[in-house]
CSV table of C-alpha atoms in Angstrom, one decimal:
chain,number,residue,atom,x,y,z
O,1,UNK,CA,124.2,127.1,146.5
O,2,UNK,CA,120.7,126.9,147.9
O,3,UNK,CA,117.9,127.5,145.5
O,4,UNK,CA,115.6,130.3,146.5
O,5,UNK,CA,112.4,130.4,144.6
O,6,UNK,CA,110.5,133.6,143.4
O,7,UNK,CA,108.2,133.2,146.3
O,8,UNK,CA,111.0,133.6,148.8
O,9,UNK,CA,112.6,136.4,146.8
O,10,UNK,CA,109.4,138.4,146.7
O,11,UNK,CA,109.0,138.1,150.4
O,12,UNK,CA,112.7,138.8,151.1
O,13,UNK,CA,112.7,141.9,148.9
O,14,UNK,CA,109.3,143.1,150.2
O,15,UNK,CA,110.5,142.9,153.8
O,16,UNK,CA,113.9,144.5,153.1
O,17,UNK,CA,112.0,147.5,151.8
O,18,UNK,CA,109.7,147.6,154.8
O,19,UNK,CA,106.6,146.9,152.7
O,20,UNK,CA,103.5,145.1,153.9
O,21,UNK,CA,101.7,142.7,151.6
O,22,UNK,CA,98.9,145.2,151.5
O,23,UNK,CA,101.3,148.0,150.4
O,24,UNK,CA,102.9,145.9,147.8
O,25,UNK,CA,99.5,144.9,146.5
O,26,UNK,CA,98.5,148.5,146.3
O,27,UNK,CA,101.6,149.4,144.3
O,28,UNK,CA,100.9,146.5,141.9
O,29,UNK,CA,97.2,147.1,141.7
O,30,UNK,CA,96.3,143.7,143.0
O,31,UNK,CA,94.8,142.3,146.2
O,32,UNK,CA,96.7,141.4,149.3
O,33,UNK,CA,95.6,137.7,148.8
O,34,UNK,CA,97.4,137.8,145.4
O,35,UNK,CA,100.7,138.8,147.0
O,36,UNK,CA,100.1,136.1,149.6
O,37,UNK,CA,99.6,133.5,146.9
O,38,UNK,CA,102.9,134.6,145.3
O,39,UNK,CA,104.8,134.4,148.6
O,40,UNK,CA,103.3,131.0,149.4
O,41,UNK,CA,104.1,129.5,146.0
O,42,UNK,CA,100.4,129.0,145.2
O,43,UNK,CA,100.7,131.1,142.0
O,44,UNK,CA,103.4,132.5,139.9
O,45,UNK,CA,103.2,136.2,139.0
O,46,UNK,CA,102.3,136.8,135.4
O,47,UNK,CA,104.6,138.6,133.0
O,48,UNK,CA,103.2,142.1,133.6
O,49,UNK,CA,103.4,141.7,137.4
O,50,UNK,CA,106.9,140.2,137.2
O,51,UNK,CA,108.0,143.4,135.3
O,52,UNK,CA,106.5,145.7,137.8
O,53,UNK,CA,108.0,143.7,140.8
O,54,UNK,CA,111.3,144.1,139.1
O,55,UNK,CA,110.9,147.8,138.8
O,56,UNK,CA,109.6,148.3,142.4
O,57,UNK,CA,112.5,146.2,143.9
O,58,UNK,CA,115.2,147.5,141.5
O,59,UNK,CA,116.2,144.0,140.5
O,60,UNK,CA,116.2,142.2,137.1
O,61,UNK,CA,113.5,139.7,136.2
O,62,UNK,CA,116.3,137.1,135.9
O,63,UNK,CA,117.1,137.8,139.6
O,64,UNK,CA,113.5,137.2,140.6
O,65,UNK,CA,113.3,134.1,138.5
O,66,UNK,CA,116.6,132.8,140.0
O,67,UNK,CA,118.4,132.9,136.7
O,68,UNK,CA,121.3,134.9,138.2
O,69,UNK,CA,122.6,135.7,141.6
O,70,UNK,CA,123.5,139.2,140.5
O,71,UNK,CA,121.4,142.1,141.7
O,72,UNK,CA,121.1,145.3,139.8
O,73,UNK,CA,120.9,148.9,140.9
O,74,UNK,CA,118.9,151.5,139.0
O,75,UNK,CA,121.0,154.5,138.0
O,76,UNK,CA,118.0,156.4,136.5
O,77,UNK,CA,118.1,160.1,137.1
O,78,UNK,CA,121.9,160.3,137.6
O,79,UNK,CA,124.2,162.5,135.6
O,80,UNK,CA,127.1,161.2,133.6
O,81,UNK,CA,129.5,162.5,136.2
O,82,UNK,CA,127.5,160.8,139.0
O,83,UNK,CA,127.5,157.5,137.1
O,84,UNK,CA,131.3,157.7,136.7
O,85,UNK,CA,131.6,158.3,140.4
O,86,UNK,CA,129.4,155.3,141.1
O,87,UNK,CA,131.4,153.1,138.7
O,88,UNK,CA,134.6,154.2,140.4
O,89,UNK,CA,133.2,153.3,143.8
O,90,UNK,CA,132.1,149.9,142.6
O,91,UNK,CA,135.5,149.2,141.1
O,92,UNK,CA,137.3,150.2,144.3
O,93,UNK,CA,135.0,147.9,146.3
O,94,UNK,CA,135.7,145.0,144.0
O,95,UNK,CA,139.4,145.6,144.3
O,96,UNK,CA,139.1,145.7,148.1
O,97,UNK,CA,137.2,142.4,148.0
O,98,UNK,CA,139.9,140.8,145.8
O,99,UNK,CA,142.6,141.9,148.2
O,100,UNK,CA,140.7,140.3,151.1
O,101,UNK,CA,140.5,137.0,149.2
O,102,UNK,CA,144.2,137.1,148.4
Protein backbone atom coordinates (compact mmCIF):
# COMPACT_ATOMS: atom_id res chain seq x y z
CA UNK A 1 0.00 0.00 0.00
CA UNK A 2 1.30 3.44 -0.91
CA UNK A 3 1.57 5.87 2.00
CA UNK A 4 -0.50 8.98 1.48
CA UNK A 5 0.32 11.76 3.91
CA UNK A 6 -2.10 14.20 5.47
CA UNK A 7 -0.98 16.81 2.95
CA UNK A 8 -2.22 14.70 0.04
CA UNK A 9 -5.37 13.64 1.87
CA UNK A 10 -6.36 17.24 2.57
CA UNK A 11 -5.82 18.16 -1.08
CA UNK A 12 -7.67 15.07 -2.34
CA UNK A 13 -10.66 15.58 -0.04
CA UNK A 14 -10.79 19.31 -0.78
CA UNK A 15 -10.82 18.71 -4.53
CA UNK A 16 -13.42 15.91 -4.27
CA UNK A 17 -15.73 18.39 -2.58
CA UNK A 18 -15.05 21.08 -5.16
CA UNK A 19 -13.52 23.44 -2.60
CA UNK A 20 -10.82 25.95 -3.39
CA UNK A 21 -8.03 26.54 -0.91
CA UNK A 22 -9.63 29.92 -0.22
CA UNK A 23 -13.04 28.39 0.52
CA UNK A 24 -11.58 25.74 2.82
CA UNK A 25 -9.57 28.44 4.57
CA UNK A 26 -12.75 30.45 5.07
CA UNK A 27 -14.56 27.43 6.53
CA UNK A 28 -11.67 26.87 8.95
CA UNK A 29 -11.13 30.53 9.80
CA UNK A 30 -7.54 30.56 8.56
CA UNK A 31 -5.76 32.11 5.60
CA UNK A 32 -5.33 30.49 2.19
CA UNK A 33 -1.58 30.34 2.78
CA UNK A 34 -2.19 28.15 5.84
CA UNK A 35 -4.11 25.64 3.69
CA UNK A 36 -1.32 25.77 1.13
CA UNK A 37 1.23 25.03 3.87
CA UNK A 38 -0.78 21.96 4.93
CA UNK A 39 -1.12 20.69 1.35
CA UNK A 40 2.59 21.21 0.65
CA UNK A 41 3.68 19.47 3.88
CA UNK A 42 5.26 22.62 5.24
CA UNK A 43 3.17 22.49 8.42
CA UNK A 44 0.90 19.95 10.04
CA UNK A 45 -2.57 21.10 11.10
CA UNK A 46 -2.92 21.59 14.86
CA UNK A 47 -5.38 19.49 16.83
CA UNK A 48 -8.31 21.93 16.60
CA UNK A 49 -7.92 22.30 12.83
CA UNK A 50 -7.58 18.53 12.44
CA UNK A 51 -10.91 18.08 14.21
CA UNK A 52 -12.59 20.69 12.01
CA UNK A 53 -11.12 19.17 8.83
CA UNK A 54 -12.50 15.83 9.95
CA UNK A 55 -15.98 17.32 10.37
CA UNK A 56 -15.89 19.24 7.08
CA UNK A 57 -14.78 16.22 5.07
CA UNK A 58 -16.85 13.66 6.96
CA UNK A 59 -13.87 11.45 7.74
CA UNK A 60 -12.18 10.42 10.97
CA UNK A 61 -9.01 12.02 12.28
CA UNK A 62 -7.45 8.56 11.97
CA UNK A 63 -8.23 8.60 8.26
CA UNK A 64 -6.60 12.02 7.84
CA UNK A 65 -3.54 10.87 9.79
CA UNK A 66 -3.36 7.66 7.75
CA UNK A 67 -3.97 5.44 10.78
CA UNK A 68 -6.70 3.63 8.87
CA UNK A 69 -7.82 3.18 5.30
CA UNK A 70 -11.45 3.19 6.36
CA UNK A 71 -13.59 6.20 5.65
CA UNK A 72 -16.59 7.20 7.66
CA UNK A 73 -19.93 8.58 6.65
CA UNK A 74 -21.86 10.90 8.92
CA UNK A 75 -25.37 9.70 9.71
CA UNK A 76 -26.27 12.78 11.71
CA UNK A 77 -29.86 13.84 11.27
CA UNK A 78 -31.13 10.47 10.08
CA UNK A 79 -34.01 8.72 11.79
CA UNK A 80 -33.66 5.22 13.23
CA UNK A 81 -35.58 3.82 10.26
CA UNK A 82 -33.27 5.62 7.83
CA UNK A 83 -30.20 4.34 9.68
CA UNK A 84 -31.52 0.78 9.42
CA UNK A 85 -32.07 1.27 5.68
CA UNK A 86 -28.50 2.55 5.25
CA UNK A 87 -27.12 -0.39 7.24
CA UNK A 88 -29.10 -2.80 5.05
CA UNK A 89 -27.74 -1.20 1.87
CA UNK A 90 -24.18 -1.35 3.20
CA UNK A 91 -24.55 -5.02 4.09
CA UNK A 92 -25.96 -5.82 0.65
CA UNK A 93 -23.07 -4.01 -1.04
CA UNK A 94 -20.53 -5.93 1.07
CA UNK A 95 -22.19 -9.21 0.14
CA UNK A 96 -22.12 -8.26 -3.56
CA UNK A 97 -18.39 -7.46 -3.28
CA UNK A 98 -17.74 -10.80 -1.57
CA UNK A 99 -19.56 -12.64 -4.34
CA UNK A 100 -17.42 -10.87 -6.95
CA UNK A 101 -14.28 -12.00 -5.14
CA UNK A 102 -15.45 -15.62 -4.95
